[in-house]
Amino acid sequence: MRRKSFEDMPCSVAQFLEVAGEWWSMLVVRDAFLGVTRFDDFHARLGISRNVLAQRLEHLVGHGVLARQAYQDNPVRYDYRLTDKGRALWPVLTAMRQWGDEWAAPDGPPLALVHKSCGHTMTAVMVCEDCGERVGPGQVRVSSGPGDPEGSVLPPHLHRKDRTPAE
């Protein structure tokens, strides 16, 4: 059964899901961040069927998340490397990992990210780009952006200027 396409939905979350929302996609991206580049290595690590992996890689290449680079001519074989667009998924993947560490890893995190500069385990936090203050859902308000000129993306209760998203 083919899933619904979010292609025409004017929502950045929906557009993310259109590109990377299929189950295997973010696991392929995770492994690419860990240095996996070859089809057979993705296949061995993920335990995914070859045809599904080929579809996921083709989809991620088609959306500019991965780039295919030939490393062998006869037969032609490819490395799959993250593009700038793919590397921009780092905070998304990190947030997903941290959520899993806290809520779905009863024996503790299976992976630690160690900051090279200081040697400590790294935790990503959301901060305001301008003032550097940590930001949670209670410290922001939402408003229509330039991609939503009619204000159709916001639920009706958020059209008032003083409303914040659910905490």
Short mmCIF file of N, CA and C in Angstrom, two decimals:
data_model
loop_
_atom_site.label_atom_id
_atom_site.label_comp_id
_atom_site.label_asym_id
_atom_site.label_seq_id
_atom_site.Cartn_x
_atom_site.Cartn_y
_atom_site.Cartn_z
N MET A 1 0.84 -1.18 0.00
CA MET A 1 0.00 0.00 0.00
C MET A 1 0.88 1.25 0.00
N ARG A 2 0.65 2.14 -0.92
CA ARG A 2 1.42 3.38 -1.04
C ARG A 2 0.88 4.40 -0.05
N ARG A 3 1.79 5.08 0.64
CA ARG A 3 1.37 6.07 1.62
C ARG A 3 0.95 7.36 0.93
N LYS A 4 0.23 8.18 1.65
CA LYS A 4 -0.21 9.48 1.15
C LYS A 4 1.01 10.37 0.93
N SER A 5 0.97 11.14 -0.12
CA SER A 5 2.03 12.11 -0.39
C SER A 5 1.68 13.42 0.31
N PHE A 6 2.70 14.06 0.88
CA PHE A 6 2.54 15.36 1.52
C PHE A 6 3.06 16.48 0.61
N GLU A 7 3.36 16.14 -0.63
CA GLU A 7 4.00 17.06 -1.56
C GLU A 7 3.29 18.41 -1.67
N ASP A 8 1.97 18.41 -1.65
CA ASP A 8 1.21 19.65 -1.84
C ASP A 8 0.81 20.32 -0.54
N MET A 9 1.21 19.76 0.60
CA MET A 9 0.82 20.33 1.88
C MET A 9 1.78 21.48 2.25
N PRO A 10 1.27 22.68 2.52
CA PRO A 10 2.14 23.82 2.83
C PRO A 10 2.62 23.80 4.28
N CYS A 11 3.43 22.81 4.61
CA CYS A 11 3.91 22.65 5.98
C CYS A 11 5.32 22.09 5.92
N SER A 12 6.26 22.73 6.60
CA SER A 12 7.64 22.28 6.55
C SER A 12 7.83 20.89 7.15
N VAL A 13 7.05 20.54 8.17
CA VAL A 13 7.13 19.19 8.75
C VAL A 13 6.67 18.17 7.72
N ALA A 14 5.57 18.46 7.03
CA ALA A 14 5.08 17.56 5.99
C ALA A 14 6.10 17.41 4.87
N GLN A 15 6.77 18.50 4.50
CA GLN A 15 7.77 18.43 3.45
C GLN A 15 8.98 17.62 3.88
N PHE A 16 9.38 17.74 5.15
CA PHE A 16 10.44 16.87 5.68
C PHE A 16 10.02 15.41 5.57
N LEU A 17 8.78 15.11 5.97
CA LEU A 17 8.30 13.73 5.92
C LEU A 17 8.25 13.20 4.49
N GLU A 18 7.97 14.06 3.54
CA GLU A 18 7.95 13.66 2.13
C GLU A 18 9.33 13.16 1.70
N VAL A 19 10.38 13.78 2.21
CA VAL A 19 11.75 13.41 1.83
C VAL A 19 12.30 12.30 2.72
N ALA A 20 12.14 12.41 4.03
CA ALA A 20 12.86 11.52 4.95
C ALA A 20 11.95 10.80 5.94
N GLY A 21 10.66 10.80 5.71
CA GLY A 21 9.74 10.23 6.68
C GLY A 21 9.49 8.74 6.59
N GLU A 22 9.97 8.10 5.56
CA GLU A 22 9.80 6.65 5.44
C GLU A 22 10.72 5.98 6.47
N TRP A 23 10.29 4.87 7.04
CA TRP A 23 10.99 4.21 8.15
C TRP A 23 12.48 4.11 7.97
N TRP A 24 12.92 3.64 6.82
CA TRP A 24 14.33 3.34 6.63
C TRP A 24 15.17 4.56 6.32
N SER A 25 14.57 5.64 5.86
CA SER A 25 15.33 6.79 5.38
C SER A 25 16.27 7.37 6.42
N MET A 26 15.78 7.64 7.61
CA MET A 26 16.64 8.25 8.62
C MET A 26 17.68 7.27 9.15
N LEU A 27 17.42 5.97 9.05
CA LEU A 27 18.45 5.00 9.43
C LEU A 27 19.57 4.96 8.39
N VAL A 28 19.22 5.13 7.13
CA VAL A 28 20.23 5.25 6.08
C VAL A 28 21.05 6.51 6.32
N VAL A 29 20.37 7.62 6.61
CA VAL A 29 21.07 8.88 6.88
C VAL A 29 21.94 8.74 8.13
N ARG A 30 21.44 8.09 9.17
CA ARG A 30 22.23 7.86 10.38
C ARG A 30 23.53 7.14 10.04
N ASP A 31 23.41 6.07 9.26
CA ASP A 31 24.61 5.30 8.90
C ASP A 31 25.54 6.11 8.01
N ALA A 32 24.99 6.96 7.15
CA ALA A 32 25.84 7.83 6.33
C ALA A 32 26.63 8.78 7.23
N PHE A 33 26.01 9.30 8.29
CA PHE A 33 26.74 10.14 9.25
C PHE A 33 27.82 9.34 9.96
N LEU A 34 27.61 8.05 10.13
CA LEU A 34 28.60 7.20 10.79
C LEU A 34 29.69 6.73 9.83
N GLY A 35 29.63 7.19 8.58
CA GLY A 35 30.69 6.88 7.62
C GLY A 35 30.39 5.75 6.66
N VAL A 36 29.20 5.18 6.72
CA VAL A 36 28.83 4.12 5.77
C VAL A 36 28.56 4.78 4.42
N THR A 37 29.12 4.24 3.36
CA THR A 37 28.93 4.83 2.03
C THR A 37 28.53 3.80 0.97
N ARG A 38 28.75 2.53 1.22
CA ARG A 38 28.55 1.51 0.18
C ARG A 38 27.27 0.72 0.40
N PHE A 39 26.64 0.38 -0.72
CA PHE A 39 25.37 -0.35 -0.70
C PHE A 39 25.47 -1.58 0.19
N ASP A 40 26.48 -2.42 -0.03
CA ASP A 40 26.59 -3.66 0.73
C ASP A 40 26.77 -3.41 2.23
N ASP A 41 27.43 -2.32 2.59
CA ASP A 41 27.61 -1.99 4.00
C ASP A 41 26.30 -1.51 4.62
N PHE A 42 25.55 -0.68 3.89
CA PHE A 42 24.21 -0.29 4.38
C PHE A 42 23.37 -1.55 4.56
N HIS A 43 23.40 -2.43 3.57
CA HIS A 43 22.60 -3.65 3.60
C HIS A 43 22.95 -4.51 4.81
N ALA A 44 24.23 -4.71 5.05
CA ALA A 44 24.67 -5.56 6.17
C ALA A 44 24.30 -4.93 7.51
N ARG A 45 24.48 -3.63 7.66
CA ARG A 45 24.19 -2.97 8.94
C ARG A 45 22.70 -2.89 9.24
N LEU A 46 21.90 -2.61 8.22
CA LEU A 46 20.47 -2.36 8.45
C LEU A 46 19.63 -3.63 8.40
N GLY A 47 20.09 -4.67 7.72
CA GLY A 47 19.28 -5.87 7.57
C GLY A 47 18.04 -5.63 6.72
N ILE A 48 18.10 -4.66 5.88
CA ILE A 48 17.00 -4.26 5.01
C ILE A 48 17.10 -5.05 3.70
N SER A 49 15.98 -5.33 3.08
CA SER A 49 16.04 -6.06 1.81
C SER A 49 16.74 -5.19 0.77
N ARG A 50 17.38 -5.84 -0.17
CA ARG A 50 18.16 -5.12 -1.17
C ARG A 50 17.28 -4.20 -2.01
N ASN A 51 16.08 -4.65 -2.37
CA ASN A 51 15.22 -3.82 -3.21
C ASN A 51 14.70 -2.59 -2.45
N VAL A 52 14.38 -2.75 -1.17
CA VAL A 52 13.93 -1.61 -0.37
C VAL A 52 15.09 -0.63 -0.17
N LEU A 53 16.28 -1.15 0.11
CA LEU A 53 17.45 -0.28 0.26
C LEU A 53 17.71 0.49 -1.04
N ALA A 54 17.64 -0.19 -2.17
CA ALA A 54 17.87 0.48 -3.46
C ALA A 54 16.84 1.60 -3.65
N GLN A 55 15.58 1.35 -3.28
CA GLN A 55 14.54 2.37 -3.39
C GLN A 55 14.83 3.56 -2.47
N ARG A 56 15.22 3.29 -1.23
CA ARG A 56 15.52 4.36 -0.27
C ARG A 56 16.71 5.19 -0.73
N LEU A 57 17.76 4.53 -1.19
CA LEU A 57 18.94 5.27 -1.67
C LEU A 57 18.57 6.12 -2.88
N GLU A 58 17.82 5.55 -3.81
CA GLU A 58 17.40 6.31 -4.99
C GLU A 58 16.54 7.51 -4.60
N HIS A 59 15.64 7.32 -3.66
CA HIS A 59 14.79 8.41 -3.18
C HIS A 59 15.63 9.52 -2.55
N LEU A 60 16.58 9.15 -1.69
CA LEU A 60 17.42 10.14 -1.02
C LEU A 60 18.35 10.84 -2.01
N VAL A 61 18.83 10.13 -3.02
CA VAL A 61 19.62 10.75 -4.09
C VAL A 61 18.73 11.70 -4.89
N GLY A 62 17.54 11.25 -5.23
CA GLY A 62 16.60 12.07 -6.01
C GLY A 62 16.21 13.36 -5.32
N HIS A 63 16.19 13.34 -4.00
CA HIS A 63 15.84 14.54 -3.23
C HIS A 63 17.08 15.33 -2.80
N GLY A 64 18.25 14.92 -3.26
CA GLY A 64 19.45 15.69 -2.98
C GLY A 64 20.02 15.53 -1.59
N VAL A 65 19.61 14.49 -0.85
CA VAL A 65 20.12 14.23 0.50
C VAL A 65 21.45 13.48 0.41
N LEU A 66 21.54 12.57 -0.54
CA LEU A 66 22.77 11.81 -0.80
C LEU A 66 23.19 12.07 -2.25
N ALA A 67 24.48 11.96 -2.50
CA ALA A 67 25.01 12.02 -3.86
C ALA A 67 25.68 10.68 -4.15
N ARG A 68 25.47 10.21 -5.36
CA ARG A 68 26.06 8.94 -5.78
C ARG A 68 27.36 9.24 -6.52
N GLN A 69 28.45 8.56 -6.10
CA GLN A 69 29.76 8.75 -6.74
C GLN A 69 30.33 7.38 -7.09
N ALA A 70 30.63 7.18 -8.36
CA ALA A 70 31.20 5.90 -8.79
C ALA A 70 32.58 5.70 -8.18
N TYR A 71 32.80 4.51 -7.65
CA TYR A 71 34.14 4.17 -7.14
C TYR A 71 34.72 2.99 -7.88
N GLN A 72 33.93 2.38 -8.78
CA GLN A 72 34.39 1.22 -9.56
C GLN A 72 33.68 1.27 -10.90
N ASP A 73 34.40 0.89 -11.97
CA ASP A 73 33.83 0.98 -13.31
C ASP A 73 33.19 -0.30 -13.83
N ASN A 74 33.77 -1.46 -13.55
CA ASN A 74 33.27 -2.68 -14.16
C ASN A 74 33.13 -3.79 -13.14
N PRO A 75 31.95 -4.06 -12.62
CA PRO A 75 30.71 -3.33 -12.85
C PRO A 75 30.73 -2.00 -12.09
N VAL A 76 29.88 -1.08 -12.54
CA VAL A 76 29.81 0.23 -11.89
C VAL A 76 29.22 0.05 -10.48
N ARG A 77 29.94 0.59 -9.51
CA ARG A 77 29.49 0.58 -8.12
C ARG A 77 29.66 1.99 -7.57
N TYR A 78 28.79 2.30 -6.60
CA TYR A 78 28.73 3.68 -6.11
C TYR A 78 28.92 3.78 -4.61
N ASP A 79 29.51 4.91 -4.21
CA ASP A 79 29.46 5.38 -2.84
C ASP A 79 28.26 6.32 -2.75
N TYR A 80 27.64 6.35 -1.59
CA TYR A 80 26.55 7.28 -1.32
C TYR A 80 27.03 8.20 -0.21
N ARG A 81 27.15 9.49 -0.54
CA ARG A 81 27.70 10.45 0.41
C ARG A 81 26.67 11.55 0.69
N LEU A 82 26.68 12.02 1.94
CA LEU A 82 25.78 13.10 2.32
C LEU A 82 26.14 14.38 1.56
N THR A 83 25.12 15.07 1.09
CA THR A 83 25.27 16.38 0.48
C THR A 83 25.12 17.42 1.59
N ASP A 84 25.23 18.69 1.24
CA ASP A 84 24.96 19.74 2.23
C ASP A 84 23.54 19.60 2.77
N LYS A 85 22.60 19.28 1.88
CA LYS A 85 21.21 19.09 2.30
C LYS A 85 21.11 17.91 3.27
N GLY A 86 21.85 16.85 3.00
CA GLY A 86 21.86 15.69 3.90
C GLY A 86 22.50 16.01 5.23
N ARG A 87 23.62 16.73 5.21
CA ARG A 87 24.29 17.11 6.47
C ARG A 87 23.42 18.04 7.30
N ALA A 88 22.52 18.76 6.65
CA ALA A 88 21.60 19.64 7.38
C ALA A 88 20.60 18.83 8.22
N LEU A 89 20.53 17.53 8.01
CA LEU A 89 19.66 16.67 8.83
C LEU A 89 20.30 16.32 10.17
N TRP A 90 21.54 16.74 10.41
CA TRP A 90 22.24 16.45 11.67
C TRP A 90 21.41 16.82 12.90
N PRO A 91 20.86 18.04 13.01
CA PRO A 91 20.10 18.34 14.23
C PRO A 91 18.83 17.51 14.35
N VAL A 92 18.22 17.16 13.24
CA VAL A 92 17.02 16.32 13.28
C VAL A 92 17.37 14.94 13.81
N LEU A 93 18.40 14.35 13.25
CA LEU A 93 18.85 13.02 13.67
C LEU A 93 19.29 13.04 15.13
N THR A 94 19.99 14.09 15.53
CA THR A 94 20.45 14.21 16.91
C THR A 94 19.27 14.30 17.87
N ALA A 95 18.26 15.08 17.52
CA ALA A 95 17.06 15.18 18.36
C ALA A 95 16.34 13.84 18.45
N MET A 96 16.25 13.12 17.35
CA MET A 96 15.62 11.81 17.36
C MET A 96 16.39 10.85 18.27
N ARG A 97 17.73 10.87 18.15
CA ARG A 97 18.56 10.00 18.98
C ARG A 97 18.39 10.34 20.46
N GLN A 98 18.42 11.62 20.78
CA GLN A 98 18.28 12.03 22.19
C GLN A 98 16.92 11.64 22.75
N TRP A 99 15.87 11.77 21.95
CA TRP A 99 14.54 11.34 22.41
C TRP A 99 14.56 9.84 22.68
N GLY A 100 15.13 9.08 21.75
CA GLY A 100 15.21 7.63 21.93
C GLY A 100 16.04 7.26 23.15
N ASP A 101 17.14 7.99 23.39
CA ASP A 101 17.97 7.74 24.57
C ASP A 101 17.17 7.92 25.86
N GLU A 102 16.35 8.96 25.89
CA GLU A 102 15.60 9.27 27.12
C GLU A 102 14.37 8.40 27.30
N TRP A 103 13.65 8.12 26.23
CA TRP A 103 12.34 7.50 26.36
C TRP A 103 12.26 6.05 25.87
N ALA A 104 13.29 5.55 25.20
CA ALA A 104 13.17 4.21 24.62
C ALA A 104 14.45 3.38 24.76
N ALA A 105 15.34 3.76 25.67
CA ALA A 105 16.59 3.02 25.86
C ALA A 105 16.74 2.68 27.34
N PRO A 106 16.01 1.66 27.83
CA PRO A 106 16.01 1.36 29.26
C PRO A 106 17.39 0.99 29.82
N ASP A 107 18.30 0.51 28.98
CA ASP A 107 19.64 0.14 29.44
C ASP A 107 20.65 1.27 29.24
N GLY A 108 20.16 2.42 28.84
CA GLY A 108 21.04 3.57 28.59
C GLY A 108 21.28 3.78 27.12
N PRO A 109 21.81 4.95 26.77
CA PRO A 109 22.05 5.27 25.36
C PRO A 109 23.00 4.26 24.71
N PRO A 110 22.67 3.78 23.52
CA PRO A 110 23.56 2.85 22.83
C PRO A 110 24.73 3.55 22.14
N LEU A 111 24.70 4.87 22.06
CA LEU A 111 25.72 5.63 21.37
C LEU A 111 25.94 6.94 22.11
N ALA A 112 27.17 7.35 22.25
CA ALA A 112 27.47 8.65 22.86
C ALA A 112 28.19 9.51 21.83
N LEU A 113 27.81 10.77 21.77
CA LEU A 113 28.52 11.73 20.93
C LEU A 113 29.45 12.52 21.83
N VAL A 114 30.74 12.43 21.56
CA VAL A 114 31.74 13.10 22.38
C VAL A 114 32.27 14.30 21.61
N HIS A 115 32.17 15.46 22.22
CA HIS A 115 32.65 16.70 21.61
C HIS A 115 34.17 16.65 21.53
N LYS A 116 34.71 16.74 20.32
CA LYS A 116 36.16 16.62 20.12
C LYS A 116 36.94 17.69 20.89
N SER A 117 36.43 18.91 20.95
CA SER A 117 37.18 20.00 21.58
C SER A 117 37.38 19.81 23.07
N CYS A 118 36.33 19.38 23.79
CA CYS A 118 36.42 19.31 25.25
C CYS A 118 36.42 17.89 25.80
N GLY A 119 36.04 16.91 24.95
CA GLY A 119 36.05 15.52 25.39
C GLY A 119 34.83 15.08 26.19
N HIS A 120 33.83 15.94 26.31
CA HIS A 120 32.63 15.58 27.07
C HIS A 120 31.53 15.09 26.14
N THR A 121 30.62 14.28 26.71
CA THR A 121 29.46 13.83 25.96
C THR A 121 28.60 15.04 25.61
N MET A 122 28.19 15.11 24.38
CA MET A 122 27.45 16.24 23.86
C MET A 122 25.95 16.02 23.94
N THR A 123 25.23 17.06 24.31
CA THR A 123 23.78 17.06 24.27
C THR A 123 23.35 18.29 23.49
N ALA A 124 22.54 18.09 22.49
CA ALA A 124 22.05 19.21 21.70
C ALA A 124 20.90 19.88 22.44
N VAL A 125 20.91 21.19 22.45
CA VAL A 125 19.82 21.96 23.05
C VAL A 125 19.41 23.04 22.06
N MET A 126 18.14 23.40 22.11
CA MET A 126 17.66 24.47 21.24
C MET A 126 17.91 25.80 21.93
N VAL A 127 18.49 26.72 21.18
CA VAL A 127 18.75 28.06 21.70
C VAL A 127 18.30 29.09 20.67
N CYS A 128 18.01 30.29 21.17
CA CYS A 128 17.68 31.40 20.29
C CYS A 128 18.95 31.82 19.56
N GLU A 129 18.88 31.90 18.25
CA GLU A 129 20.04 32.28 17.46
C GLU A 129 20.54 33.68 17.80
N ASP A 130 19.64 34.56 18.22
CA ASP A 130 20.02 35.94 18.49
C ASP A 130 20.63 36.13 19.89
N CYS A 131 19.95 35.63 20.94
CA CYS A 131 20.42 35.91 22.30
C CYS A 131 21.12 34.73 22.96
N GLY A 132 21.01 33.52 22.40
CA GLY A 132 21.68 32.35 22.96
C GLY A 132 20.94 31.67 24.09
N GLU A 133 19.78 32.19 24.48
CA GLU A 133 18.99 31.60 25.57
C GLU A 133 18.38 30.27 25.13
N ARG A 134 18.35 29.29 26.05
CA ARG A 134 17.68 28.02 25.76
C ARG A 134 16.20 28.28 25.52
N VAL A 135 15.63 27.51 24.57
CA VAL A 135 14.25 27.72 24.18
C VAL A 135 13.49 26.40 24.21
N GLY A 136 12.34 26.42 24.86
CA GLY A 136 11.40 25.30 24.85
C GLY A 136 10.08 25.78 24.30
N PRO A 137 9.09 24.90 24.20
CA PRO A 137 7.81 25.30 23.60
C PRO A 137 7.13 26.46 24.32
N GLY A 138 7.36 26.61 25.63
CA GLY A 138 6.72 27.70 26.37
C GLY A 138 7.37 29.05 26.16
N GLN A 139 8.55 29.07 25.54
CA GLN A 139 9.25 30.34 25.33
C GLN A 139 9.13 30.88 23.90
N VAL A 140 8.26 30.32 23.11
CA VAL A 140 8.07 30.81 21.74
C VAL A 140 6.60 31.04 21.48
N ARG A 141 6.35 31.87 20.48
CA ARG A 141 4.99 31.99 19.95
C ARG A 141 5.09 31.71 18.46
N VAL A 142 4.03 31.30 17.87
CA VAL A 142 4.04 30.99 16.45
C VAL A 142 3.28 32.06 15.70
N SER A 143 3.72 32.31 14.49
CA SER A 143 3.02 33.22 13.60
C SER A 143 3.23 32.72 12.18
N SER A 144 2.39 33.17 11.29
CA SER A 144 2.53 32.77 9.90
C SER A 144 3.83 33.33 9.35
N GLY A 145 4.52 32.51 8.56
CA GLY A 145 5.75 32.93 7.91
C GLY A 145 5.50 33.34 6.47
N PRO A 146 6.54 33.71 5.77
CA PRO A 146 6.38 34.17 4.39
C PRO A 146 5.84 33.09 3.45
N GLY A 147 5.99 31.83 3.81
CA GLY A 147 5.47 30.75 2.98
C GLY A 147 4.00 30.44 3.24
N ASP A 148 3.35 31.20 4.13
CA ASP A 148 1.94 30.99 4.48
C ASP A 148 1.22 32.34 4.50
N PRO A 149 1.12 33.00 3.35
CA PRO A 149 0.55 34.35 3.33
C PRO A 149 -0.91 34.43 3.77
N GLU A 150 -1.68 33.35 3.61
CA GLU A 150 -3.08 33.37 4.03
C GLU A 150 -3.26 32.93 5.47
N GLY A 151 -2.21 32.49 6.13
CA GLY A 151 -2.33 32.03 7.52
C GLY A 151 -3.08 30.71 7.63
N SER A 152 -3.04 29.88 6.59
CA SER A 152 -3.81 28.64 6.58
C SER A 152 -3.12 27.49 7.30
N VAL A 153 -1.81 27.62 7.59
CA VAL A 153 -1.08 26.53 8.24
C VAL A 153 -1.37 26.49 9.74
N LEU A 154 -1.53 27.66 10.35
CA LEU A 154 -1.79 27.70 11.79
C LEU A 154 -3.19 27.22 12.13
N PRO A 155 -3.32 26.43 13.21
CA PRO A 155 -4.67 26.10 13.68
C PRO A 155 -5.36 27.38 14.15
N PRO A 156 -6.69 27.44 14.08
CA PRO A 156 -7.41 28.68 14.42
C PRO A 156 -7.07 29.25 15.79
N HIS A 157 -6.85 28.41 16.79
CA HIS A 157 -6.59 28.93 18.13
C HIS A 157 -5.23 29.63 18.24
N LEU A 158 -4.35 29.46 17.26
CA LEU A 158 -3.04 30.10 17.30
C LEU A 158 -2.98 31.40 16.50
N HIS A 159 -4.10 31.84 15.93
CA HIS A 159 -4.08 33.07 15.14
C HIS A 159 -3.98 34.31 16.02
N ARG A 160 -4.30 34.19 17.29
CA ARG A 160 -4.09 35.32 18.21
C ARG A 160 -2.60 35.44 18.49
N LYS A 161 -2.10 36.63 18.61
CA LYS A 161 -0.65 36.88 18.76
C LYS A 161 -0.07 36.37 20.06
N ASP A 162 -0.86 36.17 21.11
CA ASP A 162 -0.31 35.81 22.42
C ASP A 162 -0.33 34.31 22.69
N ARG A 163 -0.62 33.49 21.68
CA ARG A 163 -0.74 32.06 21.89
C ARG A 163 0.60 31.35 21.64
N THR A 164 0.89 30.36 22.47
CA THR A 164 2.09 29.56 22.29
C THR A 164 1.67 28.13 21.96
N PRO A 165 2.56 27.35 21.37
CA PRO A 165 2.22 25.94 21.11
C PRO A 165 2.07 25.19 22.43
N ALA A 166 1.52 24.00 22.36
CA ALA A 166 1.32 23.17 23.56
C ALA A 166 2.64 22.92 24.25
N GLU A 167 2.62 22.98 25.54
CA GLU A 167 3.84 22.69 26.32
C GLU A 167 3.82 21.26 26.79
#
